[in-house]
mmCIF file of C-alpha atoms in Angstrom:
data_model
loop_
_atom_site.group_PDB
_atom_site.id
_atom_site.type_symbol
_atom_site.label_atom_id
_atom_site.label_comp_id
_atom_site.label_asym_id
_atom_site.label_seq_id
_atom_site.Cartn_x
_atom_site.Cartn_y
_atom_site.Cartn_z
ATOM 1 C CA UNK A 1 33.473 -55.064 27.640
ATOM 2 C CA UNK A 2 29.830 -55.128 29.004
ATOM 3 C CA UNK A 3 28.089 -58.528 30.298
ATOM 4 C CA UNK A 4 25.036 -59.232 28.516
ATOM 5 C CA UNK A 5 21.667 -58.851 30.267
ATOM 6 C CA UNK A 6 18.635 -59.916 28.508
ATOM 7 C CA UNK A 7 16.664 -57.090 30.461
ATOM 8 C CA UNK A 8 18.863 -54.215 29.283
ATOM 9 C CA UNK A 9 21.292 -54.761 26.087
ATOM 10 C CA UNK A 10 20.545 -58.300 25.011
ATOM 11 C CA UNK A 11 17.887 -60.767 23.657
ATOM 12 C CA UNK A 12 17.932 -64.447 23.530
ATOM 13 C CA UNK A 13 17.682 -66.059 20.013
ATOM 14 C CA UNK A 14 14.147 -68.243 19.514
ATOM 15 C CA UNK A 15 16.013 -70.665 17.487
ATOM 16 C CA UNK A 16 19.206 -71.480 19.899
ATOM 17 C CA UNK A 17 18.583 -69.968 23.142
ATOM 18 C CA UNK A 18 21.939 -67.794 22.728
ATOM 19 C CA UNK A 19 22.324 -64.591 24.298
ATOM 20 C CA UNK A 20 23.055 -61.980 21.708
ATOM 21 C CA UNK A 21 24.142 -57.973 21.804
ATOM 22 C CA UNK A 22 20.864 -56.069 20.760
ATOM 23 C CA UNK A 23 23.089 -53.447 18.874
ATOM 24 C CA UNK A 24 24.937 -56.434 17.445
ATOM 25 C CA UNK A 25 21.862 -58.247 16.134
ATOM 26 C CA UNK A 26 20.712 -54.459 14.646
ATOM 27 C CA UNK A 27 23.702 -54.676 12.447
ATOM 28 C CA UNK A 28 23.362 -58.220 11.353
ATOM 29 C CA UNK A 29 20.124 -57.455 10.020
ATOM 30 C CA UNK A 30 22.252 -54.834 7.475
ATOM 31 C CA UNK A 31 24.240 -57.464 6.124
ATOM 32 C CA UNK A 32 23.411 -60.472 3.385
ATOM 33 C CA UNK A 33 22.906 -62.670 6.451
ATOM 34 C CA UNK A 34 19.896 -61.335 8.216
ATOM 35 C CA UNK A 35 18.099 -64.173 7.704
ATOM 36 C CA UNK A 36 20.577 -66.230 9.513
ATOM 37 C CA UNK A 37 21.019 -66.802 13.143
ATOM 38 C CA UNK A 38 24.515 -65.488 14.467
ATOM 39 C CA UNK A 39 24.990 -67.771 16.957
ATOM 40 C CA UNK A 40 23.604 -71.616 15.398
ATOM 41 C CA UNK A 41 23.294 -70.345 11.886
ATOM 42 C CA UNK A 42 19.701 -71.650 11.330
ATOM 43 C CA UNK A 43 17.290 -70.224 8.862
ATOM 44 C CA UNK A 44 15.201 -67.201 10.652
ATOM 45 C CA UNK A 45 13.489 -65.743 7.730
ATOM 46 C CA UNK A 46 10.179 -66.966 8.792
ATOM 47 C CA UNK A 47 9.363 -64.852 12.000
ATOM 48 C CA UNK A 48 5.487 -65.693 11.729
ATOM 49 C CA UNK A 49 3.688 -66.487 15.005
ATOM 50 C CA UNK A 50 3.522 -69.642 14.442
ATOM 51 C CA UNK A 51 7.179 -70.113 13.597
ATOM 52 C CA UNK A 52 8.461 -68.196 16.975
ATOM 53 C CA UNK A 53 6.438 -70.627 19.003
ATOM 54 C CA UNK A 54 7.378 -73.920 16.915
ATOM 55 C CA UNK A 55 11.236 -72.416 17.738
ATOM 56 C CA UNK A 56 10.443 -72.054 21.263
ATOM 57 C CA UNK A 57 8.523 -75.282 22.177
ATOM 58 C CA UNK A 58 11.613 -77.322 20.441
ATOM 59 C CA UNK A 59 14.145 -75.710 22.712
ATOM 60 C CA UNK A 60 11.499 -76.369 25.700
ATOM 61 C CA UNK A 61 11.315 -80.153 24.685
ATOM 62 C CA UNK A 62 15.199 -80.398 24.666
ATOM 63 C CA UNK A 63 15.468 -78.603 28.166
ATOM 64 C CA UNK A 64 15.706 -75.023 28.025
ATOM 65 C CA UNK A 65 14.804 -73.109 31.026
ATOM 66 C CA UNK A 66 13.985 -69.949 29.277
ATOM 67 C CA UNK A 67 11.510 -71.881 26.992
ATOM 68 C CA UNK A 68 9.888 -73.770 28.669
ATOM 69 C CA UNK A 69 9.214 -70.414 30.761
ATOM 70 C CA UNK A 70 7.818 -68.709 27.518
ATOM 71 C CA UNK A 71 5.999 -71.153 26.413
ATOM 72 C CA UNK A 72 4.148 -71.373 29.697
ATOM 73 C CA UNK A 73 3.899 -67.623 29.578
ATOM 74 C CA UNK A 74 2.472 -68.179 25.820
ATOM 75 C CA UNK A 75 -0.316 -70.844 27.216
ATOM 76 C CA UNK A 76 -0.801 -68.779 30.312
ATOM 77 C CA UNK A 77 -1.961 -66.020 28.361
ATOM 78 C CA UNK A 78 -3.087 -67.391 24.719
ATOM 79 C CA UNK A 79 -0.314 -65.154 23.354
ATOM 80 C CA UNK A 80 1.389 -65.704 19.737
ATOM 81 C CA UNK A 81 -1.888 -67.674 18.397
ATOM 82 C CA UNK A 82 -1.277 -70.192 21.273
ATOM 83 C CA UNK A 83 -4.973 -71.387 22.686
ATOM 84 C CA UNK A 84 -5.033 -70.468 26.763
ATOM 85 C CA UNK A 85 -4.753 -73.418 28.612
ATOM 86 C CA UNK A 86 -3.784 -72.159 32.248
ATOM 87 C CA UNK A 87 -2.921 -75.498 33.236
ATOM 88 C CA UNK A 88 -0.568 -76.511 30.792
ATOM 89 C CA UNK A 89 1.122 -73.563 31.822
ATOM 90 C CA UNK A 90 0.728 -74.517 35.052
ATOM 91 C CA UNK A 91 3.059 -77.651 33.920
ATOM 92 C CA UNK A 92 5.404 -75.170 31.735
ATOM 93 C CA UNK A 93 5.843 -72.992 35.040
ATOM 94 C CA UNK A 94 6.914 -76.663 36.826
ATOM 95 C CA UNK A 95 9.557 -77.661 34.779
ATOM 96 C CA UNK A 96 11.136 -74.376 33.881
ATOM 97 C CA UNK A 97 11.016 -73.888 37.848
ATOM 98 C CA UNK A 98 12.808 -77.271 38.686
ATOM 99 C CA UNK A 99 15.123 -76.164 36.028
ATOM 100 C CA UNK A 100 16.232 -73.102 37.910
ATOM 101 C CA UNK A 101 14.253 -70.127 36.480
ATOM 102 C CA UNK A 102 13.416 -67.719 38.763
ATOM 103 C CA UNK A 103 10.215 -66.211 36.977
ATOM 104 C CA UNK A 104 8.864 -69.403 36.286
ATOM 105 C CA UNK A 105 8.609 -70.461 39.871
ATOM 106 C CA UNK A 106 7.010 -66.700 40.442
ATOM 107 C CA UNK A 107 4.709 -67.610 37.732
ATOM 108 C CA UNK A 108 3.788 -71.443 39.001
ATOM 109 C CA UNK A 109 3.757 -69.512 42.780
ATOM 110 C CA UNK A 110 0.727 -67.050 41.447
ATOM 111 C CA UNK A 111 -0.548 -70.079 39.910
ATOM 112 C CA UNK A 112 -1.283 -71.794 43.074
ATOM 113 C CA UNK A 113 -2.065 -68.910 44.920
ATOM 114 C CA UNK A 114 -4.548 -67.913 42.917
ATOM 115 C CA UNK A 115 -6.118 -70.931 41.536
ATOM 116 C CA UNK A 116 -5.555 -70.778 38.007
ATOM 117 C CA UNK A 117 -4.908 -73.552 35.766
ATOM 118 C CA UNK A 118 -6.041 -76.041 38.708
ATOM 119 C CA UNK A 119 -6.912 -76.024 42.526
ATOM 120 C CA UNK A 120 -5.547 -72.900 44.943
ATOM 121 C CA UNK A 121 -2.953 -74.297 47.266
ATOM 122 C CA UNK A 122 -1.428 -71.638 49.292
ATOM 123 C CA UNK A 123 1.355 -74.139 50.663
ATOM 124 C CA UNK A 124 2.831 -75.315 47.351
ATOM 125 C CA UNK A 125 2.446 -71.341 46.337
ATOM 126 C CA UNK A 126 4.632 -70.172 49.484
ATOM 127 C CA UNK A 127 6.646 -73.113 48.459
ATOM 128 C CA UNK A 128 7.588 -71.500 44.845
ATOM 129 C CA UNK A 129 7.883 -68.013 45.952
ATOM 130 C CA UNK A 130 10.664 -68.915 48.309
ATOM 131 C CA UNK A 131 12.397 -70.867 45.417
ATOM 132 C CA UNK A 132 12.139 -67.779 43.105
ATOM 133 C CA UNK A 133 13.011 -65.738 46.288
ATOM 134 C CA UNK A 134 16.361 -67.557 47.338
ATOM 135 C CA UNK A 135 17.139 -67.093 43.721
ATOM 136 C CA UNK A 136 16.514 -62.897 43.787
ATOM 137 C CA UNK A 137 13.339 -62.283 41.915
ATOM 138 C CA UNK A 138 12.001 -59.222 43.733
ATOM 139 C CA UNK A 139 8.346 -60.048 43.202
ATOM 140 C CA UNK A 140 8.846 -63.380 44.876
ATOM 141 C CA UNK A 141 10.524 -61.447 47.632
ATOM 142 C CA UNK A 142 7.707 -59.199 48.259
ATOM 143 C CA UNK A 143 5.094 -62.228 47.449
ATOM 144 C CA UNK A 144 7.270 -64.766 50.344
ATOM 145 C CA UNK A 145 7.251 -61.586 52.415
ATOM 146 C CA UNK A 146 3.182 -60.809 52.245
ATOM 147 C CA UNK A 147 2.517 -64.949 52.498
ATOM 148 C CA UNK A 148 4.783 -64.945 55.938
ATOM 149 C CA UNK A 149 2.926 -61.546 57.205
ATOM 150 C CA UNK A 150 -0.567 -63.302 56.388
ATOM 151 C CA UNK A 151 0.269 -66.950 57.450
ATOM 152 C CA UNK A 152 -1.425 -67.977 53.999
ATOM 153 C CA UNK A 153 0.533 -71.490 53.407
ATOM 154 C CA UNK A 154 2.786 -70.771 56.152
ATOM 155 C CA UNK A 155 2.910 -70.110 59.469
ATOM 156 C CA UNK A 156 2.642 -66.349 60.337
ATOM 157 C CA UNK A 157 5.952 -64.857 60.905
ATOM 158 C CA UNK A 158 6.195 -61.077 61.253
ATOM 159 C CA UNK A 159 9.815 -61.251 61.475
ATOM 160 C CA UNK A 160 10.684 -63.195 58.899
ATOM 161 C CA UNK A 161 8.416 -61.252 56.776
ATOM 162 C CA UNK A 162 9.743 -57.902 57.654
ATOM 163 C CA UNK A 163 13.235 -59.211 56.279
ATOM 164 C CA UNK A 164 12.102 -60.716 52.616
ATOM 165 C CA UNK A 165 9.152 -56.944 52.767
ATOM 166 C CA UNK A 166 12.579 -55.328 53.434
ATOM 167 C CA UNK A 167 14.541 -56.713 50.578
ATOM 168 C CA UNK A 168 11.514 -56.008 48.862
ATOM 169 C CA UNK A 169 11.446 -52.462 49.721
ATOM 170 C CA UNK A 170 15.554 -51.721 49.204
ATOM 171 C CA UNK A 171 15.069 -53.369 46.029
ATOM 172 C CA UNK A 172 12.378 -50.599 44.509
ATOM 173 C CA UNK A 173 9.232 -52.681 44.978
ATOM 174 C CA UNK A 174 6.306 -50.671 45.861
ATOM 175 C CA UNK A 175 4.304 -53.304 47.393
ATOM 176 C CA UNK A 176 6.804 -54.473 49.534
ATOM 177 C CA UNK A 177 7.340 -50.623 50.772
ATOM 178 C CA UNK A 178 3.557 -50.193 51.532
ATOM 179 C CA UNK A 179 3.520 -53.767 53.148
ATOM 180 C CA UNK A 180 6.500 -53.213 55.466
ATOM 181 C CA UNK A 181 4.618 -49.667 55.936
ATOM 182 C CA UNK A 182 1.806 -52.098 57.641
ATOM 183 C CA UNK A 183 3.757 -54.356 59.105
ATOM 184 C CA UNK A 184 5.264 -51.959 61.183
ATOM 185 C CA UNK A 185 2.522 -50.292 62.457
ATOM 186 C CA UNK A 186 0.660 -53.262 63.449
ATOM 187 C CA UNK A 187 3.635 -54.062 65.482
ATOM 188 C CA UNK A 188 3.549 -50.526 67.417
ATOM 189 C CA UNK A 189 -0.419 -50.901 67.990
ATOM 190 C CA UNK A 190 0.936 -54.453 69.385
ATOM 191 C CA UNK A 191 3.160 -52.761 71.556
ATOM 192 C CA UNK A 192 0.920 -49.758 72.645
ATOM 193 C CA UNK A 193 -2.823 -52.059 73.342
ATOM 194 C CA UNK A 194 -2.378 -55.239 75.223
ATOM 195 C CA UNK A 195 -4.950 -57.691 75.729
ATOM 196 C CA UNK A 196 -6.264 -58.518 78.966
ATOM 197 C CA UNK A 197 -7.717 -62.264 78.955
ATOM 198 C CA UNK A 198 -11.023 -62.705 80.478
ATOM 199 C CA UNK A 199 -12.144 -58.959 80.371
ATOM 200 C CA UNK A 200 -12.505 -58.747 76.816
ATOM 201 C CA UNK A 201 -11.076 -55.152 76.267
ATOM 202 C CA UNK A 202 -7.415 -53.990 75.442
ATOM 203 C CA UNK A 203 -5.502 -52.043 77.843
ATOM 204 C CA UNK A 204 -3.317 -49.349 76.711
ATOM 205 C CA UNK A 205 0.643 -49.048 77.936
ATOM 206 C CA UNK A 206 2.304 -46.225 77.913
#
């Protein structure tokens, strides 16, 4: 009667990439067959390291969005007994981003921005953030937001920015509340000091 959301009452299976009940898979693991997969039926007695990552990169090679997303995550990091290597990730983040996963064009956005796993480019990072953004991911919301209020890949835009800091901000990110905070008051010191060319000082308007 409830949809399944990996990031409250389900988990996705190493072996298939099938979403599965987390109080479902509890009692499975009470019966004779808690060494088999619900969903595919493969063999998941081994859950080694090495095993969960072998399970993962097989589903990335055949396509998987979600693994090829973990398995940059695992190179990103040098999680699971996986050696770092920032710019395979980097690669992971790619393809699991031109596959349609939101966090993986977050991660590949960071990536770029801040020079890890290859050379900072602040346009290709602006470029990522608005794909995770368009697709909802709230850090790519506030991170498109802050790259439009700073003009860092793109041009500067303080409206545009107010509206992704905004959908930040409604959404519960912190950032993008202290951000919008900024943004506003730049915009009332904008409207209270105005410039006057040639005389070098600011003139204030009441």
């Amino acid at each position: 009667d409830t949809k399944m959301n990996t990031t409250t009452n389900a988990s996705i299976m190493e072996c298939c990439g099938g979403k599965i009940c987390k109080r479902c898979f509890v009692e499975t693991q009470k019966t004779k067959q808690k060494d088999v997969c619900p969903l595919c039926r493969s063999d998941t007695s081994d859950s080694s390291e090495a095993a969960s990552v072998k399970k993962v990169r097989k589903r990335a090679n055949r396509g998987d969005a979600n693994a090829m997303y973990n398995l940059g995550c695992y190179y990103d990091s040098g999680a699971l007994g996986v050696i770092q290597n920032q710019a395979l990730a980097r690669i992971w983040y790619q393809k699991a981003a031109e596959n349609g996963e939101a966090r993986g064009a977050c991660n590949l956005g960071c990536s770029y921005r801040d020079g890890e796993g290859g050379p900072v480019d602040k346009v290709l990072a602006a470029k990522y953030f608005r794909m995770a953004a368009e697709m909802g991911h709230i850090e790519s919301i506030t991170n498109l937001g802050l790259a439009l209020m700073r003009g860092d890949g793109v041009e500067t835009d303080m409206e545009e920015a107010k509206k992704w800091l905004t959908k930040g901000a409604q959404a519960g990110d912190e950032l993008a509340v202290q951000q919008l905070g900024m943004c506003n008051r730049l915009e009332q010191m904008k409207s209270t000091f105005s410039f006057v060319p040639g005389a070098n000082v600011f003139s204030f308007s009441r």
